Each structure stands twice: as C-alpha cells, then as structure tokens.
PDB file of C-alpha atoms in Angstrom:
ATOM      1  CA  GLY A 301      30.593 283.566 114.148  1.00 64.00           C
ATOM      2  CA  ALA A 302      29.076 281.593 111.231  1.00 85.00           C
ATOM      3  CA  VAL A 303      29.422 282.785 107.605  1.00 91.00           C
ATOM      4  CA  VAL A 304      26.643 283.331 105.183  1.00 94.00           C
ATOM      5  CA  SER A 305      27.364 284.242 101.498  1.00 96.00           C
ATOM      6  CA  GLN A 306      25.093 285.525  98.696  1.00 97.00           C
ATOM      7  CA  HIS A 307      25.416 285.536  95.018  1.00 97.00           C
ATOM      8  CA  PRO A 308      25.382 287.718  93.022  1.00 97.00           C
ATOM      9  CA  SER A 309      26.333 290.759  95.068  1.00 97.00           C
ATOM     10  CA  TRP A 310      24.456 292.951  92.431  1.00 97.00           C
ATOM     11  CA  VAL A 311      22.417 292.264  89.331  1.00 97.00           C
ATOM     12  CA  ILE A 312      20.746 294.450  86.736  1.00 97.00           C
ATOM     13  CA  CYS A 313      18.010 293.064  84.652  1.00 96.00           C
ATOM     14  CA  LYS A 314      15.344 294.030  82.212  1.00 96.00           C
ATOM     15  CA  SER A 315      11.692 294.339  83.123  1.00 97.00           C
ATOM     16  CA  GLY A 316       9.931 290.943  82.709  1.00 96.00           C
ATOM     17  CA  THR A 317      12.958 288.784  83.275  1.00 96.00           C
ATOM     18  CA  SER A 318      13.596 286.423  86.229  1.00 97.00           C
ATOM     19  CA  VAL A 319      16.495 286.693  88.631  1.00 97.00           C
ATOM     20  CA  LYS A 320      17.819 284.060  90.959  1.00 97.00           C
ATOM     21  CA  ILE A 321      19.675 284.989  94.166  1.00 97.00           C
ATOM     22  CA  GLU A 322      21.632 282.330  96.029  1.00 97.00           C
ATOM     23  CA  CYS A 323      22.256 282.191  99.807  1.00 96.00           C
ATOM     24  CA  ARG A 324      24.782 279.833 101.288  1.00 95.00           C
ATOM     25  CA  SER A 325      25.821 278.857 104.741  1.00 92.00           C
ATOM     26  CA  LEU A 326      29.456 278.250 104.561  1.00 92.00           C
ATOM     27  CA  ASP A 327      30.440 276.675 107.845  1.00 87.00           C
ATOM     28  CA  PHE A 328      27.277 275.507 109.397  1.00 89.00           C
ATOM     29  CA  GLN A 329      24.050 273.728 108.561  1.00 89.00           C
ATOM     30  CA  ALA A 330      21.104 276.197 108.178  1.00 88.00           C
ATOM     31  CA  THR A 331      17.986 274.558 109.301  1.00 86.00           C
ATOM     32  CA  THR A 332      16.209 277.741 108.834  1.00 90.00           C
ATOM     33  CA  MET A 333      16.835 280.650 106.311  1.00 93.00           C
ATOM     34  CA  PHE A 334      15.031 284.047 105.998  1.00 95.00           C
ATOM     35  CA  TRP A 335      14.798 286.428 103.132  1.00 97.00           C
ATOM     36  CA  TYR A 336      14.506 290.202 103.753  1.00 97.00           C
ATOM     37  CA  ARG A 337      14.095 293.145 101.489  1.00 97.00           C
ATOM     38  CA  GLN A 338      15.314 296.697 102.142  1.00 96.00           C
ATOM     39  CA  PHE A 339      14.372 299.765 100.138  1.00 95.00           C
ATOM     40  CA  PRO A 340      16.526 302.929 100.172  1.00 92.00           C
ATOM     41  CA  LYS A 341      16.470 304.674 103.564  1.00 89.00           C
ATOM     42  CA  GLN A 342      14.224 302.073 105.107  1.00 93.00           C
ATOM     43  CA  SER A 343      14.768 299.276 107.459  1.00 93.00           C
ATOM     44  CA  LEU A 344      14.837 295.505 106.681  1.00 95.00           C
ATOM     45  CA  MET A 345      11.422 293.849 106.078  1.00 95.00           C
ATOM     46  CA  LEU A 346      11.041 290.157 106.405  1.00 95.00           C
ATOM     47  CA  MET A 347       9.634 288.568 103.243  1.00 96.00           C
ATOM     48  CA  ALA A 348       9.668 284.798 104.036  1.00 95.00           C
ATOM     49  CA  THR A 349      10.952 282.039 106.162  1.00 93.00           C
ATOM     50  CA  SER A 350      12.198 278.758 104.716  1.00 91.00           C
ATOM     51  CA  ASN A 351      13.026 275.495 106.392  1.00 87.00           C
ATOM     52  CA  GLU A 352      15.195 272.823 104.651  1.00 83.00           C
ATOM     53  CA  GLY A 353      12.993 270.510 102.679  1.00 81.00           C
ATOM     54  CA  SER A 354       9.649 272.205 103.272  1.00 84.00           C
ATOM     55  CA  LYS A 355       7.664 275.135 101.658  1.00 87.00           C
ATOM     56  CA  ALA A 356       8.525 278.551 102.574  1.00 92.00           C
ATOM     57  CA  THR A 357       6.205 280.678 104.830  1.00 93.00           C
ATOM     58  CA  TYR A 358       5.572 284.267 103.320  1.00 95.00           C
ATOM     59  CA  GLU A 359       4.775 287.351 105.215  1.00 94.00           C
ATOM     60  CA  GLN A 360       1.590 289.132 104.610  1.00 94.00           C
ATOM     61  CA  GLY A 361       1.656 291.130 101.396  1.00 93.00           C
ATOM     62  CA  VAL A 362       4.548 289.122  99.882  1.00 95.00           C
ATOM     63  CA  GLU A 363       3.452 287.271  96.709  1.00 94.00           C
ATOM     64  CA  LYS A 364       4.652 283.690  96.925  1.00 92.00           C
ATOM     65  CA  ASP A 365       4.136 283.163  93.200  1.00 94.00           C
ATOM     66  CA  LYS A 366       6.462 286.131  92.371  1.00 96.00           C
ATOM     67  CA  PHE A 367       9.154 285.553  94.911  1.00 97.00           C
ATOM     68  CA  LEU A 368       9.978 281.791  94.624  1.00 95.00           C
ATOM     69  CA  ILE A 369      11.986 280.285  97.432  1.00 94.00           C
ATOM     70  CA  ASN A 370      13.649 276.961  97.418  1.00 91.00           C
ATOM     71  CA  HIS A 371      15.626 275.625 100.433  1.00 89.00           C
ATOM     72  CA  ALA A 372      16.725 272.227  98.964  1.00 82.00           C
ATOM     73  CA  SER A 373      19.640 271.628 101.199  1.00 89.00           C
ATOM     74  CA  LEU A 374      21.012 272.547 104.633  1.00 90.00           C
ATOM     75  CA  THR A 375      23.516 274.978 103.076  1.00 92.00           C
ATOM     76  CA  LEU A 376      21.522 276.652 100.123  1.00 93.00           C
ATOM     77  CA  SER A 377      18.456 278.663  99.703  1.00 94.00           C
ATOM     78  CA  THR A 378      17.522 280.509  96.469  1.00 95.00           C
ATOM     79  CA  LEU A 379      15.118 283.445  95.891  1.00 97.00           C
ATOM     80  CA  THR A 380      13.848 283.729  92.420  1.00 97.00           C
ATOM     81  CA  VAL A 381      12.159 287.054  91.510  1.00 97.00           C
ATOM     82  CA  THR A 382       9.918 286.201  88.636  1.00 96.00           C
ATOM     83  CA  SER A 383       8.884 288.669  85.981  1.00 96.00           C
ATOM     84  CA  ALA A 384      10.758 291.365  87.640  1.00 96.00           C
ATOM     85  CA  HIS A 385       9.621 294.961  87.414  1.00 96.00           C
ATOM     86  CA  PRO A 386      11.262 298.295  88.453  1.00 96.00           C
ATOM     87  CA  GLU A 387       9.323 298.380  91.677  1.00 95.00           C
ATOM     88  CA  ASP A 388      11.092 295.035  92.700  1.00 96.00           C
ATOM     89  CA  SER A 389      14.438 296.904  92.684  1.00 97.00           C
ATOM     90  CA  SER A 390      15.717 296.628  96.220  1.00 97.00           C
ATOM     91  CA  PHE A 391      18.503 295.276  98.501  1.00 97.00           C
ATOM     92  CA  TYR A 392      17.710 291.528  99.160  1.00 98.00           C
ATOM     93  CA  ILE A 393      19.402 289.991 102.173  1.00 98.00           C
ATOM     94  CA  CYS A 394      19.241 286.479 103.529  1.00 97.00           C
ATOM     95  CA  SER A 395      19.986 285.216 107.058  1.00 95.00           C
ATOM     96  CA  ALA A 396      20.258 281.772 108.594  1.00 91.00           C
ATOM     97  CA  PHE A 397      20.716 280.012 111.836  1.00 84.00           C
ATOM     98  CA  GLY A 398      21.371 276.367 112.477  1.00 83.00           C
ATOM     99  CA  THR A 399      24.020 274.015 113.771  1.00 82.00           C
ATOM    100  CA  SER A 400      27.697 273.280 113.429  1.00 83.00           C
ATOM    101  CA  GLY A 401      28.692 269.999 114.972  1.00 82.00           C
ATOM    102  CA  ILE A 402      27.395 270.062 118.521  1.00 83.00           C
ATOM    103  CA  ARG A 403      26.911 273.825 118.550  1.00 82.00           C
ATOM    104  CA  THR A 404      23.487 275.279 118.033  1.00 81.00           C
ATOM    105  CA  TYR A 405      23.461 279.002 116.900  1.00 79.00           C
ATOM    106  CA  ASN A 406      20.612 280.991 118.455  1.00 76.00           C
ATOM    107  CA  GLU A 407      21.540 284.242 116.722  1.00 83.00           C
ATOM    108  CA  GLN A 408      20.942 284.780 112.965  1.00 88.00           C
ATOM    109  CA  PHE A 409      23.786 285.424 110.637  1.00 91.00           C
ATOM    110  CA  PHE A 410      23.180 287.615 107.609  1.00 95.00           C
ATOM    111  CA  GLY A 411      24.632 287.468 104.095  1.00 96.00           C
ATOM    112  CA  PRO A 412      26.178 290.597 102.482  1.00 97.00           C
ATOM    113  CA  GLY A 413      23.042 291.358 100.461  1.00 97.00           C
ATOM    114  CA  THR A 414      22.229 291.383  96.622  1.00 98.00           C
ATOM    115  CA  ARG A 415      21.384 294.766  95.027  1.00 97.00           C
ATOM    116  CA  LEU A 416      18.785 294.205  92.366  1.00 97.00           C
ATOM    117  CA  THR A 417      18.083 296.881  89.812  1.00 97.00           C
ATOM    118  CA  VAL A 418      15.234 296.203  87.255  1.00 97.00           C
ATOM    119  CA  LEU A 419      15.273 298.564  84.228  1.00 96.00           C
TER     120      LEU A 419
ATOM    121  CA  ASP B 123       8.303 290.302 120.069  1.00 59.00           C
ATOM    122  CA  ALA B 124       8.374 293.337 122.322  1.00 62.00           C
ATOM    123  CA  LYS B 125       8.720 296.671 120.804  1.00 89.00           C
ATOM    124  CA  THR B 126      11.978 298.736 121.294  1.00 95.00           C
ATOM    125  CA  THR B 127      12.678 302.457 121.083  1.00 96.00           C
ATOM    126  CA  GLN B 128      16.090 303.959 120.125  1.00 97.00           C
ATOM    127  CA  PRO B 129      17.263 307.472 119.244  1.00 97.00           C
ATOM    128  CA  THR B 130      17.263 308.210 115.561  1.00 96.00           C
ATOM    129  CA  SER B 131      20.934 309.224 115.475  1.00 97.00           C
ATOM    130  CA  MET B 132      23.947 309.797 117.678  1.00 97.00           C
ATOM    131  CA  ASP B 133      27.425 311.211 117.225  1.00 97.00           C
ATOM    132  CA  CYS B 134      30.532 310.092 118.965  1.00 96.00           C
ATOM    133  CA  ALA B 135      34.099 311.209 118.720  1.00 97.00           C
ATOM    134  CA  GLU B 136      36.633 308.599 117.353  1.00 97.00           C
ATOM    135  CA  GLY B 137      38.442 306.927 120.264  1.00 96.00           C
ATOM    136  CA  ARG B 138      35.699 307.560 122.827  1.00 97.00           C
ATOM    137  CA  ALA B 139      33.202 305.104 124.114  1.00 97.00           C
ATOM    138  CA  ALA B 140      29.822 305.023 122.178  1.00 98.00           C
ATOM    139  CA  ASN B 141      26.827 304.400 124.380  1.00 98.00           C
ATOM    140  CA  LEU B 142      23.738 303.414 122.581  1.00 98.00           C
ATOM    141  CA  PRO B 143      20.499 303.266 124.512  1.00 98.00           C
ATOM    142  CA  CYS B 144      17.453 301.076 123.920  1.00 98.00           C
ATOM    143  CA  ASN B 145      14.175 301.054 125.738  1.00 97.00           C
ATOM    144  CA  HIS B 146      12.081 297.798 125.811  1.00 96.00           C
ATOM    145  CA  SER B 147       9.653 298.363 128.626  1.00 95.00           C
ATOM    146  CA  THR B 148       7.351 295.547 127.561  1.00 93.00           C
ATOM    147  CA  ILE B 149       9.943 292.895 127.479  1.00 94.00           C
ATOM    148  CA  SER B 150       8.744 289.493 128.562  1.00 91.00           C
ATOM    149  CA  GLY B 151      10.622 287.243 131.019  1.00 90.00           C
ATOM    150  CA  ASN B 152      11.852 284.815 128.303  1.00 90.00           C
ATOM    151  CA  GLU B 153      12.978 287.533 125.794  1.00 92.00           C
ATOM    152  CA  TYR B 154      16.630 288.326 125.170  1.00 93.00           C
ATOM    153  CA  VAL B 155      17.978 291.542 124.044  1.00 95.00           C
ATOM    154  CA  TYR B 156      19.884 291.327 120.691  1.00 94.00           C
ATOM    155  CA  TRP B 157      22.014 293.928 118.987  1.00 96.00           C
ATOM    156  CA  TYR B 158      22.856 294.076 115.288  1.00 96.00           C
ATOM    157  CA  ARG B 159      24.382 296.743 113.191  1.00 97.00           C
ATOM    158  CA  GLN B 160      24.307 297.482 109.598  1.00 97.00           C
ATOM    159  CA  ILE B 161      27.058 299.312 107.689  1.00 96.00           C
ATOM    160  CA  HIS B 162      25.916 301.083 104.627  1.00 91.00           C
ATOM    161  CA  SER B 163      25.140 298.738 101.761  1.00 89.00           C
ATOM    162  CA  GLN B 164      25.980 295.645 103.743  1.00 94.00           C
ATOM    163  CA  GLY B 165      24.023 292.896 105.496  1.00 95.00           C
ATOM    164  CA  PRO B 166      23.424 293.210 109.193  1.00 96.00           C
ATOM    165  CA  GLN B 167      26.107 292.031 111.614  1.00 94.00           C
ATOM    166  CA  TYR B 168      25.384 290.303 114.836  1.00 92.00           C
ATOM    167  CA  ILE B 169      27.044 292.060 117.834  1.00 95.00           C
ATOM    168  CA  ILE B 170      25.839 290.629 121.151  1.00 95.00           C
ATOM    169  CA  HIS B 171      22.883 289.483 123.042  1.00 94.00           C
ATOM    170  CA  GLY B 172      21.904 288.998 126.705  1.00 95.00           C
ATOM    171  CA  LEU B 173      19.101 288.078 128.990  1.00 94.00           C
ATOM    172  CA  LYS B 174      19.598 289.937 132.328  1.00 93.00           C
ATOM    173  CA  ASN B 175      23.341 289.804 133.101  1.00 88.00           C
ATOM    174  CA  ASN B 176      25.755 292.200 131.564  1.00 94.00           C
ATOM    175  CA  GLU B 177      27.581 290.686 128.649  1.00 96.00           C
ATOM    176  CA  THR B 178      30.895 291.516 126.937  1.00 97.00           C
ATOM    177  CA  ASN B 179      32.618 290.179 123.908  1.00 95.00           C
ATOM    178  CA  GLU B 180      35.299 291.237 121.483  1.00 95.00           C
ATOM    179  CA  MET B 181      33.028 293.787 119.780  1.00 95.00           C
ATOM    180  CA  ALA B 182      31.116 295.396 122.544  1.00 97.00           C
ATOM    181  CA  SER B 183      29.490 295.295 126.079  1.00 98.00           C
ATOM    182  CA  LEU B 184      25.782 295.037 126.859  1.00 98.00           C
ATOM    183  CA  ILE B 185      24.495 296.549 129.991  1.00 98.00           C
ATOM    184  CA  ILE B 186      20.847 295.522 130.982  1.00 97.00           C
ATOM    185  CA  THR B 187      19.023 297.336 133.777  1.00 96.00           C
ATOM    186  CA  GLU B 188      17.841 295.330 136.705  1.00 95.00           C
ATOM    187  CA  ASP B 189      14.232 295.682 135.659  1.00 95.00           C
ATOM    188  CA  ARG B 190      15.171 294.749 132.112  1.00 96.00           C
ATOM    189  CA  LYS B 191      13.234 297.595 130.687  1.00 96.00           C
ATOM    190  CA  SER B 192      16.208 299.111 129.078  1.00 97.00           C
ATOM    191  CA  SER B 193      19.794 298.332 127.918  1.00 97.00           C
ATOM    192  CA  THR B 194      22.792 300.097 126.631  1.00 98.00           C
ATOM    193  CA  LEU B 195      25.252 298.873 124.015  1.00 98.00           C
ATOM    194  CA  ILE B 196      28.767 300.164 124.690  1.00 98.00           C
ATOM    195  CA  LEU B 197      31.448 300.295 121.982  1.00 97.00           C
ATOM    196  CA  PRO B 198      34.566 301.012 124.215  1.00 96.00           C
ATOM    197  CA  HIS B 199      36.855 302.715 121.691  1.00 94.00           C
ATOM    198  CA  ALA B 200      34.789 303.822 118.522  1.00 96.00           C
ATOM    199  CA  THR B 201      36.536 304.001 115.220  1.00 97.00           C
ATOM    200  CA  LEU B 202      35.377 305.301 111.928  1.00 97.00           C
ATOM    201  CA  ARG B 203      34.409 301.805 110.886  1.00 96.00           C
ATOM    202  CA  ASP B 204      31.856 301.677 113.566  1.00 97.00           C
ATOM    203  CA  THR B 205      29.686 304.162 111.672  1.00 97.00           C
ATOM    204  CA  ALA B 206      26.498 302.301 111.102  1.00 97.00           C
ATOM    205  CA  VAL B 207      22.830 301.770 112.013  1.00 97.00           C
ATOM    206  CA  TYR B 208      22.510 299.850 115.166  1.00 98.00           C
ATOM    207  CA  TYR B 209      19.393 297.809 115.805  1.00 97.00           C
ATOM    208  CA  CYS B 210      18.208 296.699 119.277  1.00 97.00           C
ATOM    209  CA  ILE B 211      15.833 293.745 118.931  1.00 95.00           C
ATOM    210  CA  VAL B 212      14.025 291.841 121.657  1.00 93.00           C
ATOM    211  CA  ARG B 213      12.982 288.209 121.002  1.00 90.00           C
ATOM    212  CA  VAL B 214      12.852 284.711 122.471  1.00 85.00           C
ATOM    213  CA  ARG B 215      16.258 283.063 122.172  1.00 77.00           C
ATOM    214  CA  GLY B 216      16.252 280.383 119.480  1.00 68.00           C
ATOM    215  CA  GLY B 217      12.902 281.491 118.168  1.00 67.00           C
ATOM    216  CA  ALA B 218      12.234 280.297 114.624  1.00 75.00           C
ATOM    217  CA  ASP B 219      10.852 283.601 113.471  1.00 84.00           C
ATOM    218  CA  GLY B 220      12.464 286.281 111.388  1.00 89.00           C
ATOM    219  CA  LEU B 221      13.714 289.409 113.016  1.00 90.00           C
ATOM    220  CA  THR B 222      11.661 292.537 113.243  1.00 90.00           C
ATOM    221  CA  PHE B 223      13.795 295.527 112.570  1.00 93.00           C
ATOM    222  CA  GLY B 224      12.863 298.973 113.876  1.00 92.00           C
ATOM    223  CA  LYS B 225      14.542 302.075 112.545  1.00 92.00           C
ATOM    224  CA  GLY B 226      17.667 301.765 114.643  1.00 96.00           C
ATOM    225  CA  THR B 227      20.159 304.360 115.754  1.00 97.00           C
ATOM    226  CA  HIS B 228      22.412 305.940 113.120  1.00 97.00           C
ATOM    227  CA  LEU B 229      25.781 306.150 114.898  1.00 98.00           C
ATOM    228  CA  ILE B 230      28.215 308.523 113.255  1.00 98.00           C
ATOM    229  CA  ILE B 231      31.754 308.478 114.458  1.00 97.00           C
ATOM    230  CA  GLN B 232      33.460 311.791 114.006  1.00 96.00           C
ATOM    231  CA  PRO B 233      37.218 311.941 113.351  1.00 94.00           C
TER     232      PRO B 233
END
C-alpha cells in the first residue's frame, strides 16, 4: 500500500500559540487529503477535506479560521491549529488517496497521527 | 454511506482465527465494504475491501453474504499484534468523501 507520513508525531505547546502539522504522501500523488481528529476513547471524526490547489471543505462545527488547511502540492497538506487552547488537545490524523503512475488508489491511507497537547 | 453495526468487543486466543462480524443491512448496490483497523495510538490501517465476492489478501479474508447485508472479516491466525479496534465501513468505491467511523470492534488477542 501507499505510505503517508506526518510530522511531528507529538507536540506540546502553550495556550494561545499556533501549531503546524504536516502530512505527506511519500510514494504517490495525493489528489485528496483528509484531516481527522480523535479524542480519547472516541472514534475518528472527519474535520475537513482538501484537494490540491483548492480551498478545503470543512465539516459542520469545525472552525475554518481556527484550523487552517493548505494543500499546496500533490504530496503535502498542512493543518495549522491557530491560537490553540487546552480543548484542542487531541490526536490529529491525516489520510490521502490518489495515484501512483497508472494506478489509482480507491482506498484511503492514513498517517501515523500527531498527538497535540496544549498546556 | 450506509450505517454499520459491529460488536463492541471480542476476545480471541492467539493462533486461532478471529472472525469479526459486521451488519450493513441498508447497503446500496454500488457500495463496497471496507475494513480498517487502528492499533492503540496509531493511525488507521487499511485491511481489505470487497463488493460481493469474497476477497483475500495477505492480511485477511472478507466474506460477504449473498444478500450483502452482512460480512465477516477473518484473521486466519491471530497474533498479539492484531489487538486493535476494527472498523467496518460501507462506502462507494473511489468516493471523494472522508470516511465515517463508527465505534468499531475492540479485538483483544489473548496469549
């Protein structure tokens, strides 16, 4: 399967600061990337969908001005949590699907996740 | 996407086959059954998917009933590393939407 990486794997920041999380597709071109959030003992919740070169589409209840998403290339999407607060502490996971050569992936491949702790 | 129902948790002895059921009685004709799993503190991992025929890969087998209203994921020889939450998701293949995760089944492999 295709490989998706995330950086950093964990981050601790002070309340009010901004944090950027990177999601990269390593061996395929990700035409679409997704960002999920997972609170302890809960399932993954979709936050937003991003297509390369266009604005992200956010799920209901997700503040687009707080969670800035940029998908500037076919291999990189970034999620910036602006003015982070303790309630933003969560496990953030990206996923992607796309193409590699002539092969089109119909399944989504997930990154390893980023654990954000806001003090 | 159609809704799925899975047991909350299951136990299986190491070395035995783990059979994880999923009900999806409202599945549409163009929807596939996908299985993912999430090991603690990691991102979900794709396992297998199918439409109506049984499927097998290096990780697992997927058995879909003839009426497509339910399916079973089979891990033929479970190991301790297979302990994870397993998610059954029904969706149109190649759909551009994100995945809707239910609560999944917490599979615990016992030594």
